[in-house]
Backbone as XML, in Angstrom:
<?xml version="1.0"?>
<chain id="A" units="angstrom">
  <residue number="1" name="MET">
    <atom name="N" x="9.739" y="9.169" z="-51.202"/>
    <atom name="CA" x="9.091" y="10.326" z="-50.628"/>
    <atom name="C" x="8.151" y="9.862" z="-49.530"/>
  </residue>
  <residue number="2" name="LYS">
    <atom name="N" x="8.188" y="10.548" z="-48.415"/>
    <atom name="CA" x="7.303" y="10.214" z="-47.310"/>
    <atom name="C" x="6.514" y="11.462" z="-46.941"/>
  </residue>
  <residue number="3" name="LEU">
    <atom name="N" x="5.219" y="11.360" z="-47.074"/>
    <atom name="CA" x="4.342" y="12.459" z="-46.687"/>
    <atom name="C" x="3.702" y="12.089" z="-45.356"/>
  </residue>
  <residue number="4" name="SER">
    <atom name="N" x="4.016" y="12.820" z="-44.323"/>
    <atom name="CA" x="3.414" y="12.509" z="-43.032"/>
    <atom name="C" x="2.045" y="13.174" z="-42.927"/>
  </residue>
  <residue number="5" name="ARG">
    <atom name="N" x="1.210" y="12.581" z="-42.109"/>
    <atom name="CA" x="-0.124" y="13.160" z="-41.896"/>
    <atom name="C" x="-0.027" y="14.544" z="-41.265"/>
  </residue>
  <residue number="6" name="MET">
    <atom name="N" x="1.041" y="14.767" z="-40.515"/>
    <atom name="CA" x="1.209" y="16.065" z="-39.856"/>
    <atom name="C" x="1.632" y="17.148" z="-40.850"/>
  </residue>
  <residue number="7" name="ASP">
    <atom name="N" x="2.419" y="16.770" z="-41.846"/>
    <atom name="CA" x="2.917" y="17.740" z="-42.826"/>
    <atom name="C" x="1.930" y="18.002" z="-43.958"/>
  </residue>
  <residue number="8" name="LEU">
    <atom name="N" x="1.075" y="17.047" z="-44.210"/>
    <atom name="CA" x="0.203" y="17.122" z="-45.383"/>
    <atom name="C" x="-0.712" y="18.347" z="-45.421"/>
  </residue>
  <residue number="9" name="PRO">
    <atom name="N" x="-1.416" y="18.687" z="-44.354"/>
    <atom name="CA" x="-2.295" y="19.870" z="-44.443"/>
    <atom name="C" x="-1.535" y="21.138" z="-44.832"/>
  </residue>
  <residue number="10" name="LYS">
    <atom name="N" x="-0.365" y="21.332" z="-44.262"/>
    <atom name="CA" x="0.428" y="22.525" z="-44.588"/>
    <atom name="C" x="0.937" y="22.460" z="-46.030"/>
  </residue>
  <residue number="11" name="LEU">
    <atom name="N" x="1.345" y="21.274" z="-46.454"/>
    <atom name="CA" x="1.839" y="21.105" z="-47.819"/>
    <atom name="C" x="0.733" y="21.373" z="-48.841"/>
  </residue>
  <residue number="12" name="ILE">
    <atom name="N" x="-0.470" y="20.916" z="-48.557"/>
    <atom name="CA" x="-1.603" y="21.181" z="-49.457"/>
    <atom name="C" x="-1.902" y="22.673" z="-49.505"/>
  </residue>
  <residue number="13" name="GLU">
    <atom name="N" x="-1.903" y="23.322" z="-48.350"/>
    <atom name="CA" x="-2.150" y="24.773" z="-48.337"/>
    <atom name="C" x="-1.058" y="25.519" z="-49.098"/>
  </residue>
  <residue number="14" name="ASN">
    <atom name="N" x="0.194" y="25.094" z="-48.925"/>
    <atom name="CA" x="1.298" y="25.729" z="-49.659"/>
    <atom name="C" x="1.140" y="25.540" z="-51.165"/>
  </residue>
  <residue number="15" name="TYR">
    <atom name="N" x="0.767" y="24.327" z="-51.568"/>
    <atom name="CA" x="0.566" y="24.035" z="-52.987"/>
    <atom name="C" x="-0.529" y="24.933" z="-53.563"/>
  </residue>
  <residue number="16" name="LEU">
    <atom name="N" x="-1.653" y="24.987" z="-52.881"/>
    <atom name="CA" x="-2.766" y="25.806" z="-53.377"/>
    <atom name="C" x="-2.391" y="27.282" z="-53.428"/>
  </residue>
  <residue number="17" name="GLN">
    <atom name="N" x="-1.653" y="27.746" z="-52.430"/>
    <atom name="CA" x="-1.213" y="29.142" z="-52.427"/>
    <atom name="C" x="-0.223" y="29.398" z="-53.555"/>
  </residue>
  <residue number="18" name="ASP">
    <atom name="N" x="0.695" y="28.454" z="-53.765"/>
    <atom name="CA" x="1.691" y="28.617" z="-54.829"/>
    <atom name="C" x="1.058" y="28.628" z="-56.217"/>
  </residue>
  <residue number="19" name="ILE">
    <atom name="N" x="0.075" y="27.757" z="-56.456"/>
    <atom name="CA" x="-0.540" y="27.790" z="-57.789"/>
    <atom name="C" x="-1.340" y="29.069" z="-57.986"/>
  </residue>
  <residue number="20" name="GLU">
    <atom name="N" x="-1.874" y="29.606" z="-56.900"/>
    <atom name="CA" x="-2.590" y="30.876" z="-57.014"/>
    <atom name="C" x="-1.618" y="32.027" z="-57.279"/>
  </residue>
  <residue number="21" name="ASP">
    <atom name="N" x="-0.491" y="32.028" z="-56.553"/>
    <atom name="CA" x="0.471" y="33.122" z="-56.669"/>
    <atom name="C" x="1.380" y="33.015" z="-57.894"/>
  </residue>
  <residue number="22" name="TRP">
    <atom name="N" x="1.808" y="31.805" z="-58.221"/>
    <atom name="CA" x="2.847" y="31.634" z="-59.230"/>
    <atom name="C" x="2.416" y="30.802" z="-60.434"/>
  </residue>
  <residue number="23" name="GLY">
    <atom name="N" x="1.258" y="30.177" z="-60.371"/>
    <atom name="CA" x="0.831" y="29.304" z="-61.459"/>
    <atom name="C" x="0.503" y="30.060" z="-62.731"/>
  </residue>
  <residue number="24" name="CYS">
    <atom name="N" x="0.761" y="29.440" z="-63.845"/>
    <atom name="CA" x="0.447" y="30.001" z="-65.150"/>
    <atom name="C" x="-1.074" y="30.142" z="-65.274"/>
  </residue>
  <residue number="25" name="GLU">
    <atom name="N" x="-1.533" y="31.327" z="-65.587"/>
    <atom name="CA" x="-2.975" y="31.596" z="-65.632"/>
    <atom name="C" x="-3.699" y="30.827" z="-66.728"/>
  </residue>
  <residue number="26" name="THR">
    <atom name="N" x="-2.973" y="30.392" z="-67.745"/>
    <atom name="CA" x="-3.630" y="29.605" z="-68.786"/>
    <atom name="C" x="-3.800" y="28.153" z="-68.359"/>
  </residue>
  <residue number="27" name="VAL">
    <atom name="N" x="-2.995" y="27.694" z="-67.406"/>
    <atom name="CA" x="-3.117" y="26.331" z="-66.880"/>
    <atom name="C" x="-3.981" y="26.338" z="-65.621"/>
  </residue>
  <residue number="28" name="TYR">
    <atom name="N" x="-3.601" y="27.166" z="-64.679"/>
    <atom name="CA" x="-4.304" y="27.222" z="-63.394"/>
    <atom name="C" x="-5.405" y="28.279" z="-63.442"/>
  </residue>
  <residue number="29" name="THR">
    <atom name="N" x="-6.393" y="27.988" z="-64.255"/>
    <atom name="CA" x="-7.554" y="28.866" z="-64.361"/>
    <atom name="C" x="-8.335" y="28.810" z="-63.051"/>
  </residue>
  <residue number="30" name="PRO">
    <atom name="N" x="-9.223" y="29.767" z="-62.806"/>
    <atom name="CA" x="-10.039" y="29.695" z="-61.583"/>
    <atom name="C" x="-10.815" y="28.376" z="-61.476"/>
  </residue>
  <residue number="31" name="GLU">
    <atom name="N" x="-11.296" y="27.871" z="-62.591"/>
    <atom name="CA" x="-12.044" y="26.607" z="-62.571"/>
    <atom name="C" x="-11.137" y="25.439" z="-62.196"/>
  </residue>
  <residue number="32" name="TYR">
    <atom name="N" x="-9.942" y="25.413" z="-62.789"/>
    <atom name="CA" x="-9.001" y="24.338" z="-62.501"/>
    <atom name="C" x="-8.524" y="24.419" z="-61.045"/>
  </residue>
  <residue number="33" name="THR">
    <atom name="N" x="-8.326" y="25.631" z="-60.555"/>
    <atom name="CA" x="-7.910" y="25.812" z="-59.168"/>
    <atom name="C" x="-8.977" y="25.290" z="-58.213"/>
  </residue>
  <residue number="34" name="LEU">
    <atom name="N" x="-10.242" y="25.488" z="-58.542"/>
    <atom name="CA" x="-11.321" y="24.927" z="-57.723"/>
    <atom name="C" x="-11.282" y="23.402" z="-57.723"/>
  </residue>
  <residue number="35" name="VAL">
    <atom name="N" x="-10.974" y="22.803" z="-58.863"/>
    <atom name="CA" x="-10.832" y="21.343" z="-58.932"/>
    <atom name="C" x="-9.675" y="20.903" z="-58.036"/>
  </residue>
  <residue number="36" name="CYS">
    <atom name="N" x="-8.559" y="21.623" z="-58.091"/>
    <atom name="CA" x="-7.409" y="21.302" z="-57.243"/>
    <atom name="C" x="-7.802" y="21.340" z="-55.766"/>
  </residue>
  <residue number="37" name="GLU">
    <atom name="N" x="-8.478" y="22.393" z="-55.367"/>
    <atom name="CA" x="-8.902" y="22.521" z="-53.974"/>
    <atom name="C" x="-9.804" y="21.367" z="-53.566"/>
  </residue>
  <residue number="38" name="SER">
    <atom name="N" x="-10.754" y="21.037" z="-54.402"/>
    <atom name="CA" x="-11.701" y="19.973" z="-54.100"/>
    <atom name="C" x="-11.005" y="18.620" z="-53.971"/>
  </residue>
  <residue number="39" name="VAL">
    <atom name="N" x="-10.181" y="18.288" z="-54.947"/>
    <atom name="CA" x="-9.493" y="16.994" z="-54.949"/>
    <atom name="C" x="-8.576" y="16.871" z="-53.735"/>
  </residue>
  <residue number="40" name="LEU">
    <atom name="N" x="-7.793" y="17.898" z="-53.474"/>
    <atom name="CA" x="-6.816" y="17.800" z="-52.401"/>
    <atom name="C" x="-7.455" y="17.850" z="-51.019"/>
  </residue>
  <residue number="41" name="LYS">
    <atom name="N" x="-8.536" y="18.575" z="-50.882"/>
    <atom name="CA" x="-9.222" y="18.581" z="-49.582"/>
    <atom name="C" x="-9.853" y="17.221" z="-49.301"/>
  </residue>
  <residue number="42" name="ASP">
    <atom name="N" x="-10.374" y="16.569" z="-50.336"/>
    <atom name="CA" x="-10.894" y="15.209" z="-50.173"/>
    <atom name="C" x="-9.769" y="14.247" z="-49.798"/>
  </residue>
  <residue number="43" name="CYS">
    <atom name="N" x="-8.638" y="14.369" z="-50.469"/>
    <atom name="CA" x="-7.486" y="13.516" z="-50.162"/>
    <atom name="C" x="-7.000" y="13.765" z="-48.741"/>
  </residue>
  <residue number="44" name="LYS">
    <atom name="N" x="-6.926" y="15.026" z="-48.368"/>
    <atom name="CA" x="-6.448" y="15.370" z="-47.027"/>
    <atom name="C" x="-7.345" y="14.763" z="-45.963"/>
  </residue>
  <residue number="45" name="LYS">
    <atom name="N" x="-8.636" y="14.840" z="-46.168"/>
    <atom name="CA" x="-9.584" y="14.280" z="-45.201"/>
    <atom name="C" x="-9.371" y="12.775" z="-45.046"/>
  </residue>
  <residue number="46" name="LEU">
    <atom name="N" x="-9.247" y="12.072" z="-46.163"/>
    <atom name="CA" x="-9.027" y="10.625" z="-46.112"/>
    <atom name="C" x="-7.706" y="10.280" z="-45.428"/>
  </residue>
  <residue number="47" name="ILE">
    <atom name="N" x="-6.686" y="11.029" z="-45.735"/>
    <atom name="CA" x="-5.367" y="10.758" z="-45.155"/>
    <atom name="C" x="-5.367" y="10.992" z="-43.653"/>
  </residue>
  <residue number="48" name="LEU">
    <atom name="N" x="-6.000" y="12.057" z="-43.218"/>
    <atom name="CA" x="-6.036" y="12.352" z="-41.791"/>
    <atom name="C" x="-6.855" y="11.323" z="-41.008"/>
  </residue>
  <residue number="49" name="GLU">
    <atom name="N" x="-7.825" y="10.696" z="-41.664"/>
    <atom name="CA" x="-8.662" y="9.697" z="-41.003"/>
    <atom name="C" x="-8.071" y="8.292" z="-41.069"/>
  </residue>
  <residue number="50" name="SER">
    <atom name="N" x="-7.082" y="8.077" z="-41.921"/>
    <atom name="CA" x="-6.559" y="6.737" z="-42.164"/>
    <atom name="C" x="-5.279" y="6.474" z="-41.371"/>
  </residue>
  <residue number="51" name="LYS">
    <atom name="N" x="-4.998" y="5.191" z="-41.189"/>
    <atom name="CA" x="-3.740" y="4.789" z="-40.565"/>
    <atom name="C" x="-2.715" y="4.386" z="-41.615"/>
  </residue>
  <residue number="52" name="ASN">
    <atom name="N" x="-3.120" y="4.317" z="-42.876"/>
    <atom name="CA" x="-2.204" y="3.979" z="-43.957"/>
    <atom name="C" x="-1.315" y="5.170" z="-44.298"/>
  </residue>
  <residue number="53" name="SER">
    <atom name="N" x="-0.276" y="4.920" z="-45.054"/>
    <atom name="CA" x="0.633" y="6.005" z="-45.431"/>
    <atom name="C" x="-0.070" y="6.978" z="-46.373"/>
  </residue>
  <residue number="54" name="SER">
    <atom name="N" x="0.361" y="8.203" z="-46.322"/>
    <atom name="CA" x="-0.218" y="9.248" z="-47.170"/>
    <atom name="C" x="-0.029" y="8.935" z="-48.641"/>
  </residue>
  <residue number="55" name="LEU">
    <atom name="N" x="1.159" y="8.469" z="-48.993"/>
    <atom name="CA" x="1.447" y="8.186" z="-50.390"/>
    <atom name="C" x="0.589" y="7.039" z="-50.914"/>
  </residue>
  <residue number="56" name="SER">
    <atom name="N" x="0.393" y="6.003" z="-50.103"/>
    <atom name="CA" x="-0.432" y="4.880" z="-50.568"/>
    <atom name="C" x="-1.883" y="5.323" z="-50.752"/>
  </residue>
  <residue number="57" name="LEU">
    <atom name="N" x="-2.367" y="6.204" z="-49.904"/>
    <atom name="CA" x="-3.729" y="6.711" z="-50.073"/>
    <atom name="C" x="-3.853" y="7.596" z="-51.305"/>
  </residue>
  <residue number="58" name="LEU">
    <atom name="N" x="-2.841" y="8.397" z="-51.587"/>
    <atom name="CA" x="-2.868" y="9.207" z="-52.808"/>
    <atom name="C" x="-2.889" y="8.311" z="-54.035"/>
  </residue>
  <residue number="59" name="LYS">
    <atom name="N" x="-2.108" y="7.234" z="-53.992"/>
    <atom name="CA" x="-2.098" y="6.300" z="-55.114"/>
    <atom name="C" x="-3.451" y="5.609" z="-55.259"/>
  </residue>
  <residue number="60" name="GLU">
    <atom name="N" x="-4.082" y="5.278" z="-54.149"/>
    <atom name="CA" x="-5.409" y="4.656" z="-54.180"/>
    <atom name="C" x="-6.439" y="5.622" z="-54.758"/>
  </residue>
  <residue number="61" name="GLN">
    <atom name="N" x="-6.388" y="6.881" z="-54.336"/>
    <atom name="CA" x="-7.286" y="7.907" z="-54.877"/>
    <atom name="C" x="-7.064" y="8.073" z="-56.376"/>
  </residue>
  <residue number="62" name="TYR">
    <atom name="N" x="-5.807" y="7.988" z="-56.776"/>
    <atom name="CA" x="-5.446" y="8.159" z="-58.185"/>
    <atom name="C" x="-6.121" y="7.099" z="-59.051"/>
  </residue>
  <residue number="63" name="LYS">
    <atom name="N" x="-6.144" y="5.870" z="-58.570"/>
    <atom name="CA" x="-6.736" y="4.764" z="-59.347"/>
    <atom name="C" x="-8.203" y="5.010" z="-59.665"/>
  </residue>
  <residue number="64" name="ASP">
    <atom name="N" x="-8.937" y="5.598" z="-58.727"/>
    <atom name="CA" x="-10.371" y="5.813" z="-58.884"/>
    <atom name="C" x="-10.730" y="7.195" z="-59.428"/>
  </residue>
  <residue number="65" name="ALA">
    <atom name="N" x="-9.728" y="7.991" z="-59.752"/>
    <atom name="CA" x="-9.960" y="9.386" z="-60.130"/>
    <atom name="C" x="-10.260" y="9.546" z="-61.613"/>
  </residue>
  <residue number="66" name="SER">
    <atom name="N" x="-10.938" y="10.650" z="-61.911"/>
    <atom name="CA" x="-11.164" y="11.043" z="-63.302"/>
    <atom name="C" x="-9.839" y="11.565" z="-63.875"/>
  </residue>
  <residue number="67" name="PRO">
    <atom name="N" x="-9.744" y="11.730" z="-65.181"/>
    <atom name="CA" x="-8.498" y="12.242" z="-65.776"/>
    <atom name="C" x="-8.040" y="13.585" z="-65.185"/>
  </residue>
  <residue number="68" name="ILE">
    <atom name="N" x="-8.956" y="14.509" z="-64.966"/>
    <atom name="CA" x="-8.544" y="15.807" z="-64.416"/>
    <atom name="C" x="-8.119" y="15.678" z="-62.953"/>
  </residue>
  <residue number="69" name="GLN">
    <atom name="N" x="-8.778" y="14.802" z="-62.204"/>
    <atom name="CA" x="-8.385" y="14.567" z="-60.817"/>
    <atom name="C" x="-7.010" y="13.903" z="-60.758"/>
  </residue>
  <residue number="70" name="ARG">
    <atom name="N" x="-6.755" y="13.005" z="-61.693"/>
    <atom name="CA" x="-5.439" y="12.361" z="-61.762"/>
    <atom name="C" x="-4.352" y="13.395" z="-62.034"/>
  </residue>
  <residue number="71" name="GLU">
    <atom name="N" x="-4.657" y="14.321" z="-62.912"/>
    <atom name="CA" x="-3.698" y="15.385" z="-63.232"/>
    <atom name="C" x="-3.351" y="16.194" z="-61.984"/>
  </residue>
  <residue number="72" name="VAL">
    <atom name="N" x="-4.353" y="16.505" z="-61.182"/>
    <atom name="CA" x="-4.141" y="17.264" z="-59.946"/>
    <atom name="C" x="-3.273" y="16.457" z="-58.981"/>
  </residue>
  <residue number="73" name="ILE">
    <atom name="N" x="-3.594" y="15.190" z="-58.808"/>
    <atom name="CA" x="-2.830" y="14.348" z="-57.884"/>
    <atom name="C" x="-1.383" y="14.209" z="-58.357"/>
  </residue>
  <residue number="74" name="GLU">
    <atom name="N" x="-1.180" y="14.009" z="-59.648"/>
    <atom name="CA" x="0.179" y="13.923" z="-60.196"/>
    <atom name="C" x="0.947" y="15.218" z="-59.945"/>
  </residue>
  <residue number="75" name="ASP">
    <atom name="N" x="0.312" y="16.349" z="-60.194"/>
    <atom name="CA" x="0.958" y="17.646" z="-60.005"/>
    <atom name="C" x="1.295" y="17.862" z="-58.535"/>
  </residue>
  <residue number="76" name="PHE">
    <atom name="N" x="0.388" y="17.486" z="-57.647"/>
    <atom name="CA" x="0.650" y="17.655" z="-56.226"/>
    <atom name="C" x="1.805" y="16.752" z="-55.764"/>
  </residue>
  <residue number="77" name="ILE">
    <atom name="N" x="1.834" y="15.497" z="-56.225"/>
    <atom name="CA" x="2.940" y="14.607" z="-55.843"/>
    <atom name="C" x="4.263" y="15.157" z="-56.337"/>
  </residue>
  <residue number="78" name="LEU">
    <atom name="N" x="4.278" y="15.666" z="-57.561"/>
    <atom name="CA" x="5.492" y="16.282" z="-58.098"/>
    <atom name="C" x="5.892" y="17.481" z="-57.226"/>
  </residue>
  <residue number="79" name="TYR">
    <atom name="N" x="4.955" y="18.303" z="-56.868"/>
    <atom name="CA" x="5.212" y="19.450" z="-55.994"/>
    <atom name="C" x="5.778" y="18.974" z="-54.657"/>
  </residue>
  <residue number="80" name="ALA">
    <atom name="N" x="5.149" y="17.958" z="-54.082"/>
    <atom name="CA" x="5.567" y="17.458" z="-52.766"/>
    <atom name="C" x="6.988" y="16.897" z="-52.800"/>
  </residue>
  <residue number="81" name="THR">
    <atom name="N" x="7.339" y="16.226" z="-53.884"/>
    <atom name="CA" x="8.687" y="15.642" z="-53.966"/>
    <atom name="C" x="9.771" y="16.708" z="-54.111"/>
  </residue>
  <residue number="82" name="HIS">
    <atom name="N" x="9.395" y="17.880" z="-54.578"/>
    <atom name="CA" x="10.374" y="18.953" z="-54.762"/>
    <atom name="C" x="10.257" y="20.056" z="-53.701"/>
  </residue>
  <residue number="83" name="SER">
    <atom name="N" x="9.475" y="19.819" z="-52.670"/>
    <atom name="CA" x="9.250" y="20.882" z="-51.689"/>
    <atom name="C" x="10.192" y="20.829" z="-50.494"/>
  </residue>
  <residue number="84" name="ASP">
    <atom name="N" x="11.071" y="19.840" z="-50.445"/>
    <atom name="CA" x="11.996" y="19.729" z="-49.303"/>
    <atom name="C" x="13.013" y="20.807" z="-49.264"/>
  </residue>
</chain>
């Protein structure tokens, strides 16, 4: 999977919109959705500022993340791999 810096902002917005529109309300609670927004906006900022690949930066963020942040990153990567 290759996530380009150009595609990433749109993909993150699509992911956030999809979890709001189609996500299970018992999983994607308003609180959890706020965590998703926070984690992914931080990731997006780092990716847009970096020259490294998007996927390697997501993996780097994953290593330093809390369990709930890791869950968000895993879910987003899964979403991204199936969004083609």
